[in-house]
XYZ file of C-alpha atoms in Angstrom:
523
model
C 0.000 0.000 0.000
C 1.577 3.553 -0.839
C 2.351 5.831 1.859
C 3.072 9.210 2.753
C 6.741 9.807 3.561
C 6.959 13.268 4.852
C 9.920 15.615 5.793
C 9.386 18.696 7.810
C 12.351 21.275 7.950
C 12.825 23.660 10.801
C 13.801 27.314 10.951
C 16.959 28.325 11.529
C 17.688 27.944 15.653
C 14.574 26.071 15.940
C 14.776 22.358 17.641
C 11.393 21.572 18.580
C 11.088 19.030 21.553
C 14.991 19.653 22.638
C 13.634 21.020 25.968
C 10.505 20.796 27.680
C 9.329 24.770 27.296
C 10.030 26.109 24.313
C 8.003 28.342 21.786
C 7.283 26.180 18.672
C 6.866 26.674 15.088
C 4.292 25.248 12.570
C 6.987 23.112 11.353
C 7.170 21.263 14.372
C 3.640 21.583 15.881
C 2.180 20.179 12.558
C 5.469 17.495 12.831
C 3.859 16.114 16.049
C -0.011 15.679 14.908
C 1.154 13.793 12.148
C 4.309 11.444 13.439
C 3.616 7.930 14.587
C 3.681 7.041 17.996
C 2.119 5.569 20.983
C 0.327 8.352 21.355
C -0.800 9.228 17.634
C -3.166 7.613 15.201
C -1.499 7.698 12.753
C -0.428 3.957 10.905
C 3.026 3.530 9.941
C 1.276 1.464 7.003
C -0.174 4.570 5.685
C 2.304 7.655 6.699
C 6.254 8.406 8.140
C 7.590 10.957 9.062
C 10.966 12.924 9.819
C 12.156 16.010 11.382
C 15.138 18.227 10.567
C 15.438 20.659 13.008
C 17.091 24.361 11.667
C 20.435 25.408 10.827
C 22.591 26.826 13.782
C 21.121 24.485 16.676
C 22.538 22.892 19.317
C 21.406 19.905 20.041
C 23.674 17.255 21.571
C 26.380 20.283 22.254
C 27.691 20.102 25.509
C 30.915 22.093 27.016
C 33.307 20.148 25.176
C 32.030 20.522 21.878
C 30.313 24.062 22.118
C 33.244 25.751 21.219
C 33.351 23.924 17.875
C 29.998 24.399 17.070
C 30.085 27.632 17.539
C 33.120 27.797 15.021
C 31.232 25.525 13.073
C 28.116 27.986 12.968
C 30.634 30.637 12.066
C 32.243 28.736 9.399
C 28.392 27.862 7.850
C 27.193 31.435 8.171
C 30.130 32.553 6.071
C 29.465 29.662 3.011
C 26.286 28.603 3.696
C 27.427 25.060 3.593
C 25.322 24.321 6.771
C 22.104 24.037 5.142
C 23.649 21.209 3.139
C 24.002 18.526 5.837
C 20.349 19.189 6.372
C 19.520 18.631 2.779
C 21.586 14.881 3.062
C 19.434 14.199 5.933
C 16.105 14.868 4.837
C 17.369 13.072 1.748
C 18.810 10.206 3.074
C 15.359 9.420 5.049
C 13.433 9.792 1.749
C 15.972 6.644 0.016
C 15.209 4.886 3.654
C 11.851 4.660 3.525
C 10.410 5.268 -0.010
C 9.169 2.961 -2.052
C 7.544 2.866 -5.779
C 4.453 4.812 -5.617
C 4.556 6.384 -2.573
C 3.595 10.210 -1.747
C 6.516 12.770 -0.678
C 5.727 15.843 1.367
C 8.599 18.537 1.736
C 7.318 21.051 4.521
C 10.049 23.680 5.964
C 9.376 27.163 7.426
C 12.774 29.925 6.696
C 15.786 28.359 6.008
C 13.845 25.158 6.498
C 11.298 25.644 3.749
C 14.603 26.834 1.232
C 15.905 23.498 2.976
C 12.874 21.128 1.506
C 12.679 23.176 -1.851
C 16.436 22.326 -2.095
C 15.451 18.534 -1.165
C 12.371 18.941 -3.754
C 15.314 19.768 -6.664
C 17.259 17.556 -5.465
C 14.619 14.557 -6.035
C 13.659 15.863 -9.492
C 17.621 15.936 -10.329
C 18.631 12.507 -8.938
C 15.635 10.588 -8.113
C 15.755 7.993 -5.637
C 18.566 5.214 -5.934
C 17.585 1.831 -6.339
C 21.103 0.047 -6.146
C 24.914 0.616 -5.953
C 26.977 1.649 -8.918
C 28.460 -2.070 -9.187
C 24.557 -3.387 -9.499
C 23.960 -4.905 -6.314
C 21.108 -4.144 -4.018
C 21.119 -0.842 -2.020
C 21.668 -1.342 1.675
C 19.070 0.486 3.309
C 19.242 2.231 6.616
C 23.009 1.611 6.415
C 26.184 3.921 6.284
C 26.278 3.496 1.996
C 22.476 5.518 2.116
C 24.440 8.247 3.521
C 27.108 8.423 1.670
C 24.664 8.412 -1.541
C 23.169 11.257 -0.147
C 26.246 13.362 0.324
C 27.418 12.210 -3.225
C 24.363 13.424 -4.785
C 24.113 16.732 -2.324
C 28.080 17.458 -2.938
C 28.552 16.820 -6.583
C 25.479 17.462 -8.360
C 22.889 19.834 -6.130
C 25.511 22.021 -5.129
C 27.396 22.577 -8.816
C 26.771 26.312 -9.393
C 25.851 27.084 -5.896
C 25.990 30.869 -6.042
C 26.337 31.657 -9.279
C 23.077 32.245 -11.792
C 21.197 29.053 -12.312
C 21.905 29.381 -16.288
C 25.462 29.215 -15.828
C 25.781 25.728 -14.861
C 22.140 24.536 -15.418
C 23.321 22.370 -18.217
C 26.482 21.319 -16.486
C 23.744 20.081 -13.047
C 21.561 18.240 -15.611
C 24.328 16.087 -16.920
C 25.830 15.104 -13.661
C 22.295 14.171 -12.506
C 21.958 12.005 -15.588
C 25.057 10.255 -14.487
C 23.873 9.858 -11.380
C 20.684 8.130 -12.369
C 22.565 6.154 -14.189
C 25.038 4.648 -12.033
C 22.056 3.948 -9.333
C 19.346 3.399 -11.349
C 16.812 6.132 -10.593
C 15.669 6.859 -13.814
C 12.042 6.976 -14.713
C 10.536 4.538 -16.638
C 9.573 6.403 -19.444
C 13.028 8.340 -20.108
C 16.447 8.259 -18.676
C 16.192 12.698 -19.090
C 14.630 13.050 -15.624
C 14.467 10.707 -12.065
C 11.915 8.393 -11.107
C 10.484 10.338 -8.066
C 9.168 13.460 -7.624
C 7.547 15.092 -4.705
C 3.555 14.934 -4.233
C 3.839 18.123 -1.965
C 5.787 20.890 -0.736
C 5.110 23.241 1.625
C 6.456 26.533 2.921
C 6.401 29.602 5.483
C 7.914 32.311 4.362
C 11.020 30.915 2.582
C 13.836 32.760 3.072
C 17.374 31.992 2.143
C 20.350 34.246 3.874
C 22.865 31.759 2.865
C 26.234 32.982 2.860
C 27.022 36.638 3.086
C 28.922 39.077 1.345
C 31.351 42.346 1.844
C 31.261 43.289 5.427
C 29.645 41.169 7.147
C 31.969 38.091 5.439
C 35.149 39.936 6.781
C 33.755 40.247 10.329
C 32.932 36.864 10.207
C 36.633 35.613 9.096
C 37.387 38.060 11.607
C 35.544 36.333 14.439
C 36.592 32.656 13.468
C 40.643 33.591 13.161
C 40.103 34.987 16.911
C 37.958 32.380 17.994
C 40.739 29.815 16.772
C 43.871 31.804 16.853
C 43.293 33.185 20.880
C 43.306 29.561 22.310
C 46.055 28.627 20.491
C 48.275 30.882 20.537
C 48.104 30.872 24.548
C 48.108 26.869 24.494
C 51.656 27.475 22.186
C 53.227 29.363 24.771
C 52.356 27.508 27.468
C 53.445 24.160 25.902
C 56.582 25.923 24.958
C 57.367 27.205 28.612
C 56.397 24.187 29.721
C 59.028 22.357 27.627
C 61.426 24.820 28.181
C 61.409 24.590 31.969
C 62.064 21.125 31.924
C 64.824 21.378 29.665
C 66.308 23.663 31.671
C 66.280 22.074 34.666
C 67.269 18.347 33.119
C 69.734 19.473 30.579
C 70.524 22.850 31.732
C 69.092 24.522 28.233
C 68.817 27.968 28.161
C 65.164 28.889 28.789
C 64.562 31.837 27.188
C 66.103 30.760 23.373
C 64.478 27.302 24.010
C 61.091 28.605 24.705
C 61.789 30.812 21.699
C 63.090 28.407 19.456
C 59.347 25.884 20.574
C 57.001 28.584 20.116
C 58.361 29.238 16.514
C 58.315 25.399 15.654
C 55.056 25.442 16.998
C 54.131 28.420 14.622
C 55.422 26.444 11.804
C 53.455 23.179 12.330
C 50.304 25.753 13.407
C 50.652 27.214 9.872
C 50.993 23.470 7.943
C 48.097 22.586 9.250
C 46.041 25.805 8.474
C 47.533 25.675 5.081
C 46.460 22.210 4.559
C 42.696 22.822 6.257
C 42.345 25.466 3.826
C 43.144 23.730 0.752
C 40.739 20.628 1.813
C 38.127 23.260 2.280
C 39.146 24.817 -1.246
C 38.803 21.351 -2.874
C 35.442 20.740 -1.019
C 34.129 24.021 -2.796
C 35.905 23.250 -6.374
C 33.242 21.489 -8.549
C 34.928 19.636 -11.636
C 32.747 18.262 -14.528
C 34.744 15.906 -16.972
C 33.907 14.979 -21.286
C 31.404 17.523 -21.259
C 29.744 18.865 -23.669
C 32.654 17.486 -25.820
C 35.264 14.359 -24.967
C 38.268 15.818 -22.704
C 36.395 18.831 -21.918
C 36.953 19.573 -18.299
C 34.981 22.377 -16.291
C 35.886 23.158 -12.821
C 34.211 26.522 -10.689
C 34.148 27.496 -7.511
C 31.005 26.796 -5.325
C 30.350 28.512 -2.874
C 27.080 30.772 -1.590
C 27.902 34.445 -1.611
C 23.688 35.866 -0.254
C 22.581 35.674 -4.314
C 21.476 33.606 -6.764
C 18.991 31.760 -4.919
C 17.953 28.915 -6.765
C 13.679 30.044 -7.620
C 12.949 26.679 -9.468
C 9.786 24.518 -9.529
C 9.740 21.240 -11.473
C 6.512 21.479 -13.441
C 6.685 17.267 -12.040
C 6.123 18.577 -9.051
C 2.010 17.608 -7.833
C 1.210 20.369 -5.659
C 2.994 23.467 -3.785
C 2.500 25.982 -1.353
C 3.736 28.962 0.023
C 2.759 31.059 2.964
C 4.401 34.432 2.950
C 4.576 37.520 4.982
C 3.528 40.959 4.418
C 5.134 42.512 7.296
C 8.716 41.212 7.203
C 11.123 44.362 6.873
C 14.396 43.258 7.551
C 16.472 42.745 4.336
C 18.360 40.165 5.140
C 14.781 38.193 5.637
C 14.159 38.659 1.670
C 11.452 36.231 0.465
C 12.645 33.618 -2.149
C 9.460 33.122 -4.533
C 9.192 30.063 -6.992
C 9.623 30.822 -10.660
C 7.439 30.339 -13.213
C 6.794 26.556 -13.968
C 6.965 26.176 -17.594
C 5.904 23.188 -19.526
C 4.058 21.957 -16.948
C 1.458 18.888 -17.992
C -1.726 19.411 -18.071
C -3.861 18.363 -14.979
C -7.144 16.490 -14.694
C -10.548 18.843 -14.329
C -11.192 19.411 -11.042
C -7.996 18.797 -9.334
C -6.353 21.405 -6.882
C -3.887 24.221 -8.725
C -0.306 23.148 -9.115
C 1.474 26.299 -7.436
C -0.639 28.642 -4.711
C 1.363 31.294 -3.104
C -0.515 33.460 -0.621
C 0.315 36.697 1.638
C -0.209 37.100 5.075
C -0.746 39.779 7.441
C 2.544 39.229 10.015
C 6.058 39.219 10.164
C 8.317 36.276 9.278
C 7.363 33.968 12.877
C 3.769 35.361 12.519
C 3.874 32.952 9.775
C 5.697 30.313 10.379
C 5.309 30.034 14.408
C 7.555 30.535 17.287
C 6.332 33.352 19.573
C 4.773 32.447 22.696
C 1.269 30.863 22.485
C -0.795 33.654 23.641
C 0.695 36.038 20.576
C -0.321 33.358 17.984
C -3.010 33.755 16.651
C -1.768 34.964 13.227
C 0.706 32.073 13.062
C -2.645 29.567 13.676
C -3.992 31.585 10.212
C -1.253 29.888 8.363
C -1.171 26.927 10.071
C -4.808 26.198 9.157
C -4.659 27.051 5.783
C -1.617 24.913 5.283
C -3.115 21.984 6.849
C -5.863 22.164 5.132
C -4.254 22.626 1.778
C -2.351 19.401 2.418
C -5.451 17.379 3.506
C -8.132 18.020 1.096
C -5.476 17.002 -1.648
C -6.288 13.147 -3.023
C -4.287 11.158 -0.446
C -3.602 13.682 1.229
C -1.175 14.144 4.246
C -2.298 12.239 7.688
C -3.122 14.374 10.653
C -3.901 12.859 13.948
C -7.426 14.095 14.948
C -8.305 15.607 11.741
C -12.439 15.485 11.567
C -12.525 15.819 7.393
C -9.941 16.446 4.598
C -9.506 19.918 4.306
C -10.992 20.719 8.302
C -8.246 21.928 10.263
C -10.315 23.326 13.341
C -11.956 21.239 16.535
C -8.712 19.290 15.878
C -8.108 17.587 19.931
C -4.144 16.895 19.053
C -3.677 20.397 17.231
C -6.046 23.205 18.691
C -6.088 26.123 16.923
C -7.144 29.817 17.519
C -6.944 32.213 14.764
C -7.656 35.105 14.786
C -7.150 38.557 11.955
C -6.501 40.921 15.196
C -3.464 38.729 16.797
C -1.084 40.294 17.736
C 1.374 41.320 15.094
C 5.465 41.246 15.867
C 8.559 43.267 14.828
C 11.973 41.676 15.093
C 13.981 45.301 14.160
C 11.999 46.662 16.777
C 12.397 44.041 19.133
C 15.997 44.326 18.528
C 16.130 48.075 19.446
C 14.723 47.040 22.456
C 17.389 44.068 22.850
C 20.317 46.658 22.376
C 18.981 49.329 24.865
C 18.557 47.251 27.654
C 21.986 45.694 27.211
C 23.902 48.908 27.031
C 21.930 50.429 29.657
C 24.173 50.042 32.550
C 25.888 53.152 34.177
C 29.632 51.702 33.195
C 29.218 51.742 29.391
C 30.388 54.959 28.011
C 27.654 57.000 26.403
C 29.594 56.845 23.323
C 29.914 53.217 23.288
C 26.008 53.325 24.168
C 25.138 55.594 21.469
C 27.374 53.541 18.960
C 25.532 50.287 19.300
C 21.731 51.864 19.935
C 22.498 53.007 16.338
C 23.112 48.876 15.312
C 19.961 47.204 13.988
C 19.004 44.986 10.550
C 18.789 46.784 7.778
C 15.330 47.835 6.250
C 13.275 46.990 3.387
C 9.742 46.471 2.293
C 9.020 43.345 0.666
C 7.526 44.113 -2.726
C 4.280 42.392 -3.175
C 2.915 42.256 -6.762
C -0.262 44.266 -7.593
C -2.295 41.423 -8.087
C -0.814 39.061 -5.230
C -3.342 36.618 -3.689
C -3.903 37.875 -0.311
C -5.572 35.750 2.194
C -8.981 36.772 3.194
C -8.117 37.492 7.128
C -6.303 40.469 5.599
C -9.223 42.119 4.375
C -10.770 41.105 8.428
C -7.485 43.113 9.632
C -7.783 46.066 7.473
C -11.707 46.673 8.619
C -10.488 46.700 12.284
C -10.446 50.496 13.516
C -7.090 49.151 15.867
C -4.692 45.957 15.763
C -1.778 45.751 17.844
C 1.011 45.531 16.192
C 4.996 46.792 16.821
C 4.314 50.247 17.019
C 1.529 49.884 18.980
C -2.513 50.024 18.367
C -3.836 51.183 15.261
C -5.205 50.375 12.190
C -3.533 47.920 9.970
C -2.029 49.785 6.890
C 1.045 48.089 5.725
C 3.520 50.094 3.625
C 3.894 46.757 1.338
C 0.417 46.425 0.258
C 0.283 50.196 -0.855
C 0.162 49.573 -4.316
C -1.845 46.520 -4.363
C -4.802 46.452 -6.309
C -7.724 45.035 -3.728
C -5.890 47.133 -0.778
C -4.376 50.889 -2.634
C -7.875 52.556 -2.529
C -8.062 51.879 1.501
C -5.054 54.102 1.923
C -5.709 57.872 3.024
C -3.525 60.390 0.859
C -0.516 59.755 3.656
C -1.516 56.788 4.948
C 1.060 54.490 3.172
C 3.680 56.591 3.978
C 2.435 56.910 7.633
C 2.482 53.162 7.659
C 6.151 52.258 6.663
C 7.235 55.250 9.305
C 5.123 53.637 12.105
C 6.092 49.720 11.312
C 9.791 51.210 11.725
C 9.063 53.258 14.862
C 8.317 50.600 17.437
């Protein structure tokens, strides 16, 4: 019998169930209605499931290894390599547990949903393997799944990373055909695309913000040589002394040239190693494609995320996808990543759901996808709802313990829900004003220091929402309200971003708009 085998991405710091208070996200409160358990309905026959929790957590760290995490977090920030570990693992479930004609759902919410969209390309490119590249069986659940996984993540997802998809589109395509090839995940009607696909994907507010560029990329090389260099340069001198002492006292060796002559040796071997960490991490980033497009052609680039060139592509194979997305995000580094146009899609049968929905939200980026404290979210249930009941009322559609009816996500007993137009709207740049005031508020911080980092926040920008957008009804329930609380305070809801929108310009007195992006920034 086919089943659902579902993969739910987390935003980035978010590690749902790690402790036993914590604010959750969509991701992970929709993750628990629909995993088996003891405690769930859900049959094992009929649905599995598997949780990725975001980039940058820190679960299993303890004060050993916290210092390399954090180095590790660092390093990721910097390249954006971080989100591809969580790609192999999502993927690496999907080989585990799929088989022919079962369902895939990719839901994600930030970095997460770009996470599952990433996983979603990733299927369409290389399918899922069926054997090894000598013919025999695949060994499932074993160490060889994940290695396939970082093969296919490493040398064919990730060629181009950062540059424009065009570039190396052509390049991708062929390694993914070799790829299929060697593990036999071609589709049954043509060896030019995989044999899987995914039956859903879902997202909240997809952002990307990986890898970063120009300032911020020095102060983060910055912060990684003195996170490294500080510990061992005192651990070097203190080895060397060490040595030196002894030798003096044994052999009667002058202490100070000995010490000297240690701590330069150590230098040395300190600089060998860095050398040789940097070229594995070059080679790790060089991508190399061999007899193509001609015999003894060789290509070889440099991959490595640089904040661009997101990749915006749908597979028009693809059954069904959706994308919650917020109005009310300002910072810039929180830029939305919208699907493309799918071109030469199929046609679909009369009567079945749209292909590609994408709808805006009243909120910031965790008033859609979840995370704030339960009594402030109530705009976070409005997406949650819809989103469960887009995946439900689909034909065989996702499992969700509880559920009453396909496409009914309220009077759910394992997933209550309380939405409401007038919830409480949030504000991280203002929230980080507030963050920086309070920490430099102390009498022994000079004012100047003070005044330096109350000036420190995330840079501004609307989000640009098309004219003719699809915004969700409880919009039009927020903009009737004479007063909403939102980061500025009460008033009405007036968003700078839907200003020019079609359904929303004419509700805008003469200076409203204006007044609006002023306000959201005020708070």
């Amino acid at each position: 019998m086919p089943k659902n085998v579902v993969v739910f991405s987390d935003g980035t710091g978010q590690d749902g169930g790690a402790r036993p208070e914590q604010r959750l996200s969509n991701v992970y409160k929709l993750y628990r209605a629909c995993r088996v358990g003891p405690d769930s309905a859900v049959d094992p026959r009929e649905q599995v499931t598997f949780y990725d929790p975001g980039l940058g957590t820190d679960i299993g760290a303890t004060a050993m290894t916290a210092p390399v995490r954090f180095v590790q977090k660092l390093l990721a920030s910097m390249t954006g390599r971080g989100i591809t570990a969580n790609v192999a693992d999502c993927y690496a479930f999907i080989i585990n547990h799929y088989a022919p004609g079962d369902r895939i759902f990719l839901i994600g919410f930030s970095r997460g949903a770009y996470t599952v969209r990433c996983v979603a390309n990733l299927l369409t490119l290389c399918g899922v393997p069926t054997r090894m590249p000598d013919g025999a069986p695949l060994p499932l659940f074993r160490k060889a799944t994940r290695d396939i996984a970082r093969e296919a993540v490493d040398a064919v997802l990730e060629h181009g990373a950062g540059h424009p998809r065009e570039s190396y589109a052509a390049e991708r395509e062929e390694l993914a055909r070799r790829f299929r090839a060697r593990h036999g995940s071609n589709h049954v009607d043509s060896d030019r695309r995989s044999n899987v696909a995914p039956y859903f994907i879902g997202t909240f507010d997809t952002v990307a913000a990986l890898g970063v560029a120009g300032a911020k990329r020095s102060a983060i090389k910055a912060a990684v040589s003195a996170v490294v260099a500080i510990p061992l340069a005192f651990a070097s001198v203190l080895v060397a002394a060490t040595l030196a002492g002894l030798l003096h006292l044994v052999a009667g060796w002058p202490f100070w040239w000995t010490a000297l002559a240690l701590v330069l040796l150590e230098v040395g071997l300190l600089g060998w190693a860095a050398w040789r960490i940097l070229q594995a991490w070059r080679a790790s980033m060089t991508k190399t494609i061999r007899d193509f497009p001609n015999k003894g052609d060789v290509s070889t680039h440099l991959a490595e995320w640089k904040g661009a060139n997101f990749d915006r592509f749908l597979s028009a194979h693809v059954g069904y996808a959706r994308a919650a997305i917020a109005i009310d995000e300002r910072r810039k580094d929180f830029a939305r990543v919208p699907w493309g146009t799918v071109v030469d899609a199929p046609p679909r049968d009369p009567g079945l759901p749209e292909q590609l929905v994408q709808v805006w939200f009243a909120g910031n980026h965790s008033d859609i996808g979840g995370s704030y404290i339960e009594p402030e979210s109530r705009l976070s249930d409005i997406t949650l709802r819809w989103m469960i009941e887009e995946a439900t009322r689909l034909p065989e559609g996702l499992k969700v313990d509880g559920l009453r009816a396909p496409g009914d996500a309220m009077g759910n007993p394992r997933l209550r829900l309380f939405p409401r137009s007038d919830g409480v709207q949030h504000c991280e740049i203002a929230g980080m004003r507030d963050t920086i005031e309070e920490r430099t508020s102390a009498a022994f911080i000079p004012a100047w220091l003070r005044r330096r980092a109350r000036g420190k926040n995330w840079e501004e920008q609307d989000r640009e929402v098309p004219h003719d957008a699809v915004v969700h009804p409880t919009v039009d329930e927020r903009f009737a309200l004479p007063s909403v609380v939102q980061c500025a305070g009460s008033g009405p809801y007036r968003p700078g971003a839907l200003a020019n929108h079609g359904r929303f310009k004419g509700r805008y007195g003469a200076d409203e708009a204006g007044q609006a992006v002023g306000a959201e920034a005020a708070g």
